[in-house]
Short mmCIF file of C-alpha atoms in Angstrom, two decimals:
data_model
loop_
_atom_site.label_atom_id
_atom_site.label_comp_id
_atom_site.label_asym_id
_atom_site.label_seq_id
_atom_site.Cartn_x
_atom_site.Cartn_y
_atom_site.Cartn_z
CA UNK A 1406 99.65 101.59 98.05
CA UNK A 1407 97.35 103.37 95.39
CA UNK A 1408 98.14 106.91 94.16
CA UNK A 1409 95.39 108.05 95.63
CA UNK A 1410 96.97 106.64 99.13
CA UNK A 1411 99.99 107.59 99.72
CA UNK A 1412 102.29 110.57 100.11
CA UNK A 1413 102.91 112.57 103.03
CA UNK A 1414 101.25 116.06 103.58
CA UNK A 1415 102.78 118.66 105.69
CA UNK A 1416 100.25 121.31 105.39
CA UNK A 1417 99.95 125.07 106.51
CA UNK A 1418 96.07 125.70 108.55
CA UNK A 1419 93.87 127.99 106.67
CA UNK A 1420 93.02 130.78 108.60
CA UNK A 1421 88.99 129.62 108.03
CA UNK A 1422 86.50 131.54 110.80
CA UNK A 1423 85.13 129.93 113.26
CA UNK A 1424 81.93 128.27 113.02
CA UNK A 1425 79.34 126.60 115.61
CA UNK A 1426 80.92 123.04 117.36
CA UNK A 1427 79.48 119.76 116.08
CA UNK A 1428 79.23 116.10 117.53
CA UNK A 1429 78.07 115.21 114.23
CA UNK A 1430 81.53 113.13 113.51
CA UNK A 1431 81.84 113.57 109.59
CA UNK A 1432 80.94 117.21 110.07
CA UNK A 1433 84.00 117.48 112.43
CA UNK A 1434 85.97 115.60 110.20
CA UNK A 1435 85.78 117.56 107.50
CA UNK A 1436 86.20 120.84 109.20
CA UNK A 1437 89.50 120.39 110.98
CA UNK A 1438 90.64 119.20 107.10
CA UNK A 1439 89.47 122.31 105.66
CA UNK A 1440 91.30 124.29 108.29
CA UNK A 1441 94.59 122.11 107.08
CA UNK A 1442 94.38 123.81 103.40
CA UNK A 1443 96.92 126.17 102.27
CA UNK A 1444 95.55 129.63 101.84
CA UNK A 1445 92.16 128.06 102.04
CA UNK A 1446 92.41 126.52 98.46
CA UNK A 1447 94.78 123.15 98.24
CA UNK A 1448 96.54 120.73 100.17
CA UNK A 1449 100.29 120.44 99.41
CA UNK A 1450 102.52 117.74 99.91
CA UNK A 1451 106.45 117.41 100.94
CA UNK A 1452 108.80 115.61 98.78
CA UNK A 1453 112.61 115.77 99.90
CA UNK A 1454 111.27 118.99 102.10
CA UNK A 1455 110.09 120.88 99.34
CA UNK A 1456 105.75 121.58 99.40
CA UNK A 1457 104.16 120.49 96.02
CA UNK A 1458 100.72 121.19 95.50
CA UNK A 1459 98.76 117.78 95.34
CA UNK A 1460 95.58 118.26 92.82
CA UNK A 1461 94.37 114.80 94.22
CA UNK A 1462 94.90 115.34 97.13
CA UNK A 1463 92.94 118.74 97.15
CA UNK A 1464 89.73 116.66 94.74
CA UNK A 1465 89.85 114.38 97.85
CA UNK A 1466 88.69 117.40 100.22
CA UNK A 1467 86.30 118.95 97.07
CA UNK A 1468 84.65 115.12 97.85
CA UNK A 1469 85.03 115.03 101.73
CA UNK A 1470 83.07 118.22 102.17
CA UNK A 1471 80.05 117.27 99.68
CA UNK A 1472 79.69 114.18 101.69
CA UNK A 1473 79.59 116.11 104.83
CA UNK A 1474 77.78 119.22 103.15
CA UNK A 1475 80.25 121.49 105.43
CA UNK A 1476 82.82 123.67 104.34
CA UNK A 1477 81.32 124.86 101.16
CA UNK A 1478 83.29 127.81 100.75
CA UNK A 1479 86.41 125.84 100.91
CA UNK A 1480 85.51 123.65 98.08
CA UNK A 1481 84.09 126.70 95.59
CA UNK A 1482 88.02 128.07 96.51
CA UNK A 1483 89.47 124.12 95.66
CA UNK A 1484 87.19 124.49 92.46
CA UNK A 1485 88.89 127.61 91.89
CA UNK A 1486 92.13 126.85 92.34
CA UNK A 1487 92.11 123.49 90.60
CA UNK A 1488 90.80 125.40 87.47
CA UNK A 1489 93.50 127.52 86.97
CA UNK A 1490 94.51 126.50 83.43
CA UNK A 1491 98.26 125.49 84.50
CA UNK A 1492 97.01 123.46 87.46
CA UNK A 1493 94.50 121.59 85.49
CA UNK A 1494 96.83 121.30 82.30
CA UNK A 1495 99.17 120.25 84.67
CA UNK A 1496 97.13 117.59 86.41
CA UNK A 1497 95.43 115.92 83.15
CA UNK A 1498 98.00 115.80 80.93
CA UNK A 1499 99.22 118.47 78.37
CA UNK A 1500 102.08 118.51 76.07
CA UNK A 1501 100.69 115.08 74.40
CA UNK A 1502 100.44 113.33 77.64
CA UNK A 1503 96.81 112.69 78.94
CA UNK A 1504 96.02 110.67 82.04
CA UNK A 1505 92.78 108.63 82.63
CA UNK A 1506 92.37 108.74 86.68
CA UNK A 1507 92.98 112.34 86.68
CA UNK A 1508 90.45 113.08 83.81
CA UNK A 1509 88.19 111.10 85.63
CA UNK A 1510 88.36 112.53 89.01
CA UNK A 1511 88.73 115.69 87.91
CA UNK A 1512 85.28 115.25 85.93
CA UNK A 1513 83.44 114.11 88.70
CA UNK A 1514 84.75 117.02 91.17
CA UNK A 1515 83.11 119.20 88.53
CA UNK A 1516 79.90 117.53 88.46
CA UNK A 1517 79.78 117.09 91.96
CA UNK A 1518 80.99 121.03 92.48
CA UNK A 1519 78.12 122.35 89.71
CA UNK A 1520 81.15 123.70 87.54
CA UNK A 1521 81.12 123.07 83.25
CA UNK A 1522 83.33 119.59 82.69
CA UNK A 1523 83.27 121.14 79.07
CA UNK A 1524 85.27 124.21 79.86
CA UNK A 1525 87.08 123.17 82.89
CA UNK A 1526 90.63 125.54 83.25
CA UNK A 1527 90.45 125.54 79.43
CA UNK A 1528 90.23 121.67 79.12
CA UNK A 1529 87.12 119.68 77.81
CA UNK A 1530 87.45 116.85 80.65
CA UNK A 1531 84.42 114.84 78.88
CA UNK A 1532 85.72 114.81 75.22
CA UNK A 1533 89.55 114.18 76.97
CA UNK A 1534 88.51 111.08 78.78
CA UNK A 1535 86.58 109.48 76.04
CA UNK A 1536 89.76 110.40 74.04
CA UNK A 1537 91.16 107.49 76.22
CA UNK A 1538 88.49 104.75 75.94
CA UNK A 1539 90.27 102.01 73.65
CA UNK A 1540 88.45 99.62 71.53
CA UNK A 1541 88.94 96.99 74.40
CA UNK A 1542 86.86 99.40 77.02
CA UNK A 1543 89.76 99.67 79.21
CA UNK A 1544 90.53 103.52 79.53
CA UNK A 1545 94.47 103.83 78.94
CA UNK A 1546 96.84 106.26 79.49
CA UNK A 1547 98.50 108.27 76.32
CA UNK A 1548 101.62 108.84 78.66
CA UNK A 1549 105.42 108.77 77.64
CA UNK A 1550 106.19 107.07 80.67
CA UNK A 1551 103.79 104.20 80.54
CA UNK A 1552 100.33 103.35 81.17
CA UNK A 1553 99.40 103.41 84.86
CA UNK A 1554 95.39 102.92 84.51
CA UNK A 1555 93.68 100.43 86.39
CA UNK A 1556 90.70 99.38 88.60
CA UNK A 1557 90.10 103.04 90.21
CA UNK A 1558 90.82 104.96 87.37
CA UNK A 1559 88.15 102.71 85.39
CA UNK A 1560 85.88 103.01 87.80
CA UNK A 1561 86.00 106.88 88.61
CA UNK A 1562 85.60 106.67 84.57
CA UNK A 1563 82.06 105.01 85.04
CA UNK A 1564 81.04 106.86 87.94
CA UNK A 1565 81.97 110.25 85.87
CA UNK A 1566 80.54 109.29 82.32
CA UNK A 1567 77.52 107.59 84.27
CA UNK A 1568 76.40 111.20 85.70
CA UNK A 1569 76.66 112.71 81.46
CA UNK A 1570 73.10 112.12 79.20
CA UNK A 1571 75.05 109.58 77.05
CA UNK A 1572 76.32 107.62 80.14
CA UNK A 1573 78.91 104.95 80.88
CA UNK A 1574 80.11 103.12 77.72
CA UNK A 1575 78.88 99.65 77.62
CA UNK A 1576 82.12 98.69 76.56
CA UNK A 1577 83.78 100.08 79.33
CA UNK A 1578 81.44 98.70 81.77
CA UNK A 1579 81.99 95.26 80.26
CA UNK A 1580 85.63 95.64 80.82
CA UNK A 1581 85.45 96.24 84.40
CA UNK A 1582 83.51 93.74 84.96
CA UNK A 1583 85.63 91.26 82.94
CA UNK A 1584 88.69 91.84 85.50
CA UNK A 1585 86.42 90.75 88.59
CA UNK A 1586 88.26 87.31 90.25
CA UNK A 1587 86.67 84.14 90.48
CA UNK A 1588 86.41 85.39 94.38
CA UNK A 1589 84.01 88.04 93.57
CA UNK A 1590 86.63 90.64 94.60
CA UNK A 1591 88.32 93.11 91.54
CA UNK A 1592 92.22 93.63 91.44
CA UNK A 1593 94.28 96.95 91.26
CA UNK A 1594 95.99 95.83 87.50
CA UNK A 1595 93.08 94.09 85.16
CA UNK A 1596 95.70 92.61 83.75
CA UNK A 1597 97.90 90.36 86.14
CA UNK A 1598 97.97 87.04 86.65
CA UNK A 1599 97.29 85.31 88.46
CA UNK A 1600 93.84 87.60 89.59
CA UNK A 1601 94.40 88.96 92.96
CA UNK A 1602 91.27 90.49 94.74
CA UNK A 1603 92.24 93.40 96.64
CA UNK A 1604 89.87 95.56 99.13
CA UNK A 1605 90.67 99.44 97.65
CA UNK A 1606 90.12 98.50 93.62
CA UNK A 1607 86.92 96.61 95.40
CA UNK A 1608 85.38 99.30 96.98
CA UNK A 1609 86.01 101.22 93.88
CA UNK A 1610 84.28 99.33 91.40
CA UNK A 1611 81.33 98.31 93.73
CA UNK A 1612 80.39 101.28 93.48
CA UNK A 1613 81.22 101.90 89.62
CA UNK A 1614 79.08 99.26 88.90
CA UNK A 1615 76.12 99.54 91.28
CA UNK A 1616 75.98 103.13 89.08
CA UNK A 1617 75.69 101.93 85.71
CA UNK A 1618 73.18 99.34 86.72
CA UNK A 1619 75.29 96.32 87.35
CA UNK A 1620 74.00 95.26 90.82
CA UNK A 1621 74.63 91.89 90.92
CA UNK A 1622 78.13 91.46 89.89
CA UNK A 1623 78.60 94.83 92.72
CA UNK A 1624 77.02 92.18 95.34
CA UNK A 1625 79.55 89.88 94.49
CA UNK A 1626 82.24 92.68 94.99
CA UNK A 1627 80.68 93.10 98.57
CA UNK A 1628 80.73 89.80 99.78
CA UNK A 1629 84.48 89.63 98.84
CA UNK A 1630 84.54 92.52 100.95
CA UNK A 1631 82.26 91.27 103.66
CA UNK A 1632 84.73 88.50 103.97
CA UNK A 1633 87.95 90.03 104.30
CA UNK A 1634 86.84 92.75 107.17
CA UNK A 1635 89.05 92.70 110.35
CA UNK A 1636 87.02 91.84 113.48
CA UNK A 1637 87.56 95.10 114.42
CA UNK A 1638 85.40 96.69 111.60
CA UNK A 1639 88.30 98.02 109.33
CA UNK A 1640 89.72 97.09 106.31
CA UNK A 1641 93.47 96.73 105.21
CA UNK A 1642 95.69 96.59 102.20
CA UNK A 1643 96.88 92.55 101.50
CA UNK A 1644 98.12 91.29 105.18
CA UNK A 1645 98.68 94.93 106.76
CA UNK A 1646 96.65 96.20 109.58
CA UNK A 1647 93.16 97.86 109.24
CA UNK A 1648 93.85 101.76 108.39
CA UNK A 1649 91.53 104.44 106.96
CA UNK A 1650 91.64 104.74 103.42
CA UNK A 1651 90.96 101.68 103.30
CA UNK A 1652 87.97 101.55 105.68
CA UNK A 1653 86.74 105.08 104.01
CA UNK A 1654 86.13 103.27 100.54
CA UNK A 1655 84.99 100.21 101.81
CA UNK A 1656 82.15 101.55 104.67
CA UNK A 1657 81.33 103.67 101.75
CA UNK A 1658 80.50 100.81 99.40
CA UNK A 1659 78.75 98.59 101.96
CA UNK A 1660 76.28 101.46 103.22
CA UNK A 1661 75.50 102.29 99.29
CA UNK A 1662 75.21 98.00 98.72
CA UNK A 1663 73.06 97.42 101.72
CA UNK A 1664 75.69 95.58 103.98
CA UNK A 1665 74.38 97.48 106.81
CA UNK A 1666 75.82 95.24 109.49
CA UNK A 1667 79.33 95.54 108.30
CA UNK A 1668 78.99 98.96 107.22
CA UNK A 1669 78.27 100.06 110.79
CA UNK A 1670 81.23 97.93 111.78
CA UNK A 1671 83.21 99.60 109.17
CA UNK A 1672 81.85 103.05 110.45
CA UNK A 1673 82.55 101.86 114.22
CA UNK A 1674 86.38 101.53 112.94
CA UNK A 1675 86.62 104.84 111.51
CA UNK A 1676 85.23 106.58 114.67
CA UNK A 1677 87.81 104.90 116.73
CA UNK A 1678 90.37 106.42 114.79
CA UNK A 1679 88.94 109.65 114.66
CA UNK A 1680 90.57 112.41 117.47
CA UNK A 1681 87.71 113.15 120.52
CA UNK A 1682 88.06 115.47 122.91
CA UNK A 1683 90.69 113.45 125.02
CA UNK A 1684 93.20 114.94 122.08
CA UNK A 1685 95.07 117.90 121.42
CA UNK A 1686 92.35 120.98 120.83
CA UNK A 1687 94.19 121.42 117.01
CA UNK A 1688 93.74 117.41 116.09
CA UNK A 1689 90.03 117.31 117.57
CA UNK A 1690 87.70 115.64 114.20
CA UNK A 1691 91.22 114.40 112.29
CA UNK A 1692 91.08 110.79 111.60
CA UNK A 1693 94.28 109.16 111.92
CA UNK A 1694 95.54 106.42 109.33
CA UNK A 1695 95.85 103.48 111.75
CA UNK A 1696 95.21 102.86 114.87
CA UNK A 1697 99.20 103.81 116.02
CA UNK A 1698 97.74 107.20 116.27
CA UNK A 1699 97.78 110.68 115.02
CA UNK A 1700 100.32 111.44 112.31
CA UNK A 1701 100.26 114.85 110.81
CA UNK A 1702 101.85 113.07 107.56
CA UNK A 1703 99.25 110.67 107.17
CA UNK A 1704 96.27 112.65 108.92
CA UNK A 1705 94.88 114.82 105.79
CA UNK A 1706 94.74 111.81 103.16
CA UNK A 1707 93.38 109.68 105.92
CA UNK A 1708 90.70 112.23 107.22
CA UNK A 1709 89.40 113.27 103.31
CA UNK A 1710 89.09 109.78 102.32
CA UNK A 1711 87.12 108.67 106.20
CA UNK A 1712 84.78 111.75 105.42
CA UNK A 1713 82.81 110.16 103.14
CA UNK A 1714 82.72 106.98 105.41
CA UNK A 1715 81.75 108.34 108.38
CA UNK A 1716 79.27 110.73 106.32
CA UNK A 1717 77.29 107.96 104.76
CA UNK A 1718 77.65 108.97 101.12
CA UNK A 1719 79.11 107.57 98.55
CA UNK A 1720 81.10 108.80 95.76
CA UNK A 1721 77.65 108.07 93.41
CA UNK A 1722 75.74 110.66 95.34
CA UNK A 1723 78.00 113.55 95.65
CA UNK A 1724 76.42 116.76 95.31
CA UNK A 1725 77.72 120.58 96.21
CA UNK A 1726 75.33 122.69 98.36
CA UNK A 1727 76.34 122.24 101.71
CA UNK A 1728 76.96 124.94 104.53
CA UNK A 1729 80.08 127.54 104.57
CA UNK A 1730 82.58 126.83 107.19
CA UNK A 1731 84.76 124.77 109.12
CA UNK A 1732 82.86 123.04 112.14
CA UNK A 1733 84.98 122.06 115.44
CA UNK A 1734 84.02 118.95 117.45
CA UNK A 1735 81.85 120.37 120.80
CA UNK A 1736 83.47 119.20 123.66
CA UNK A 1737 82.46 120.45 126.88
#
């Protein structure tokens, strides 16, 4: 699984104030994850039983509640916290190292959250990632430990760089589209062989591309897409079963491509998953991972990434300016 995917979350509930119930399903989403964040800032993760704070992780929710326009005042505190200078430094790169996904998402929680990209926690995230275009348009890691770029951290490169005056680098652009498979579909590594299309790298660039103005080669992304969705709606990773990461990204690139049948499919699938008021009161609006059921482990990554699913938006038209608090799901 991607980065972005995996890891397991045990995370302390916020103590957030109530707010009126919703049975709008992305707004209930998103508020039972903002109640999840520690001290109303970040979501931490366990390794080995120790809590870590996960920057990703805690971009995920800045993105999850712009798509819902809910719990404002826990993404101005996210903003916050991720621009502390050591949690930024320590999230991009410092000390020579310098990382292309986190630049990139880190740049487009910025734009999205109205904060300066230029003075971000004491880091120029614009100038940094352009630091890592090469002359082959493939943005690489300057890492020690190896270069772990690929199809999302390319295209949360475009969809950053897309929203400056300059734009997306053509060259860039090209490369993306260079990696797509004679399927139509785009692989996680551009540069294994043979070219295996595969659903989350997919989504991803769709999107990337539909944003610099490459429509047609997105279309052929989404009928890759089209093709591989479960009966059931969802989407999986290779041969595993349907789960929602997965279905987040895709539903989110089908609504924004105009697949509207298998977008509401897609949306169906993530609302199945989603706790109702047949649940525990404290999992009501979570979305679990897979259809086995709630997992507090999974449930945080799974819920920010649905969000923007089950909210209709995707990652192209975040913007900040939503409504404070953390909505419950009504139930009677």
């Amino acid at each position: 699984m991607l980065a972005l995917l995996c890891g397991l979350s045990l995370l302390v509930p916020s103590t957030a104030s109530a707010v009126p119930a919703t049975h709008n399903r992305a707004d209930a989403a998103a508020g039972w994850l903002a109640r999840q964040m520690v001290d109303g800032e970040r979501f931490e993760v366990d390794f080995g039983g120790v809590l870590h704070p996960d920057a990703g992780l805690t971009i995920d929710g800045v993105f999850a509640f712009a798509a819902a326009r809910t719990a404002d005042d826990h993404a101005d505190r996210a903003i916050a916290w991720l621009s502390q200078p050591t949690v930024t430094s320590g999230y991009v790169g410092d000390g020579g190292e310098a990382y292309v996904g986190a630049h990139a998402k880190l740049l487009l929680a910025a734009q999205v959250a109205g904060a300066n990209p230029a003075s971000f926690g004491g880091v120029d995230l614009h100038a940094g990632l352009l630091a890592l275009l090469t002359p082959s348009g493939r943005f690489s890691d300057n890492s020690a430990f190896g270069d772990y770029s690929n199809a999302f951290s390319q295209s949360l490169a475009l969809l950053a760089l897309d929203r400056t005056s300059a734009g997306a680098p053509v060259p860039a652009v090209d490369f993306l589209v260079g990696t797509q498979c004679p399927d139509g579909g785009f692989p996680l590594d551009p540069a294994a062989t043979p070219c295996v299309s595969d659903v989350d790298s997919t989504a991803m660039a769709t999107q990337a591309l539909r944003a610099v103005g490459r429509p047609g080669k997105a279309q052929q992304g989404l009928s890759w897409l089209v093709g591989v969705q479960h009966t059931n709606g969802g989407f999986g990773v290779g041969t595993n079963p349907p789960n929602a990461n997965s279905t987040g990204l895709a539903r989110q690139a089908l609504k924004a491509g105009g697949r509207d049948a298998a977008a509401r499919k897609a949306k169906q699938f993530l609302k199945s998953l989603q706790v109702d008021c047949a649940g525990p009161v404290e999992q009501r609006g979570a979305v679990a991972w897979q259809a086995t059921g709630f997992d507090p482990a999974t449930a945080t990554r799974a819920t920010a990434q649905a969000v923007l699913g089950l909210a209709d938006v995707g990652l192209a038209d975040l913007h900040s300016g939503g409504k404070s608090g953390a909505p419950v799901l009504a139930c009677a």
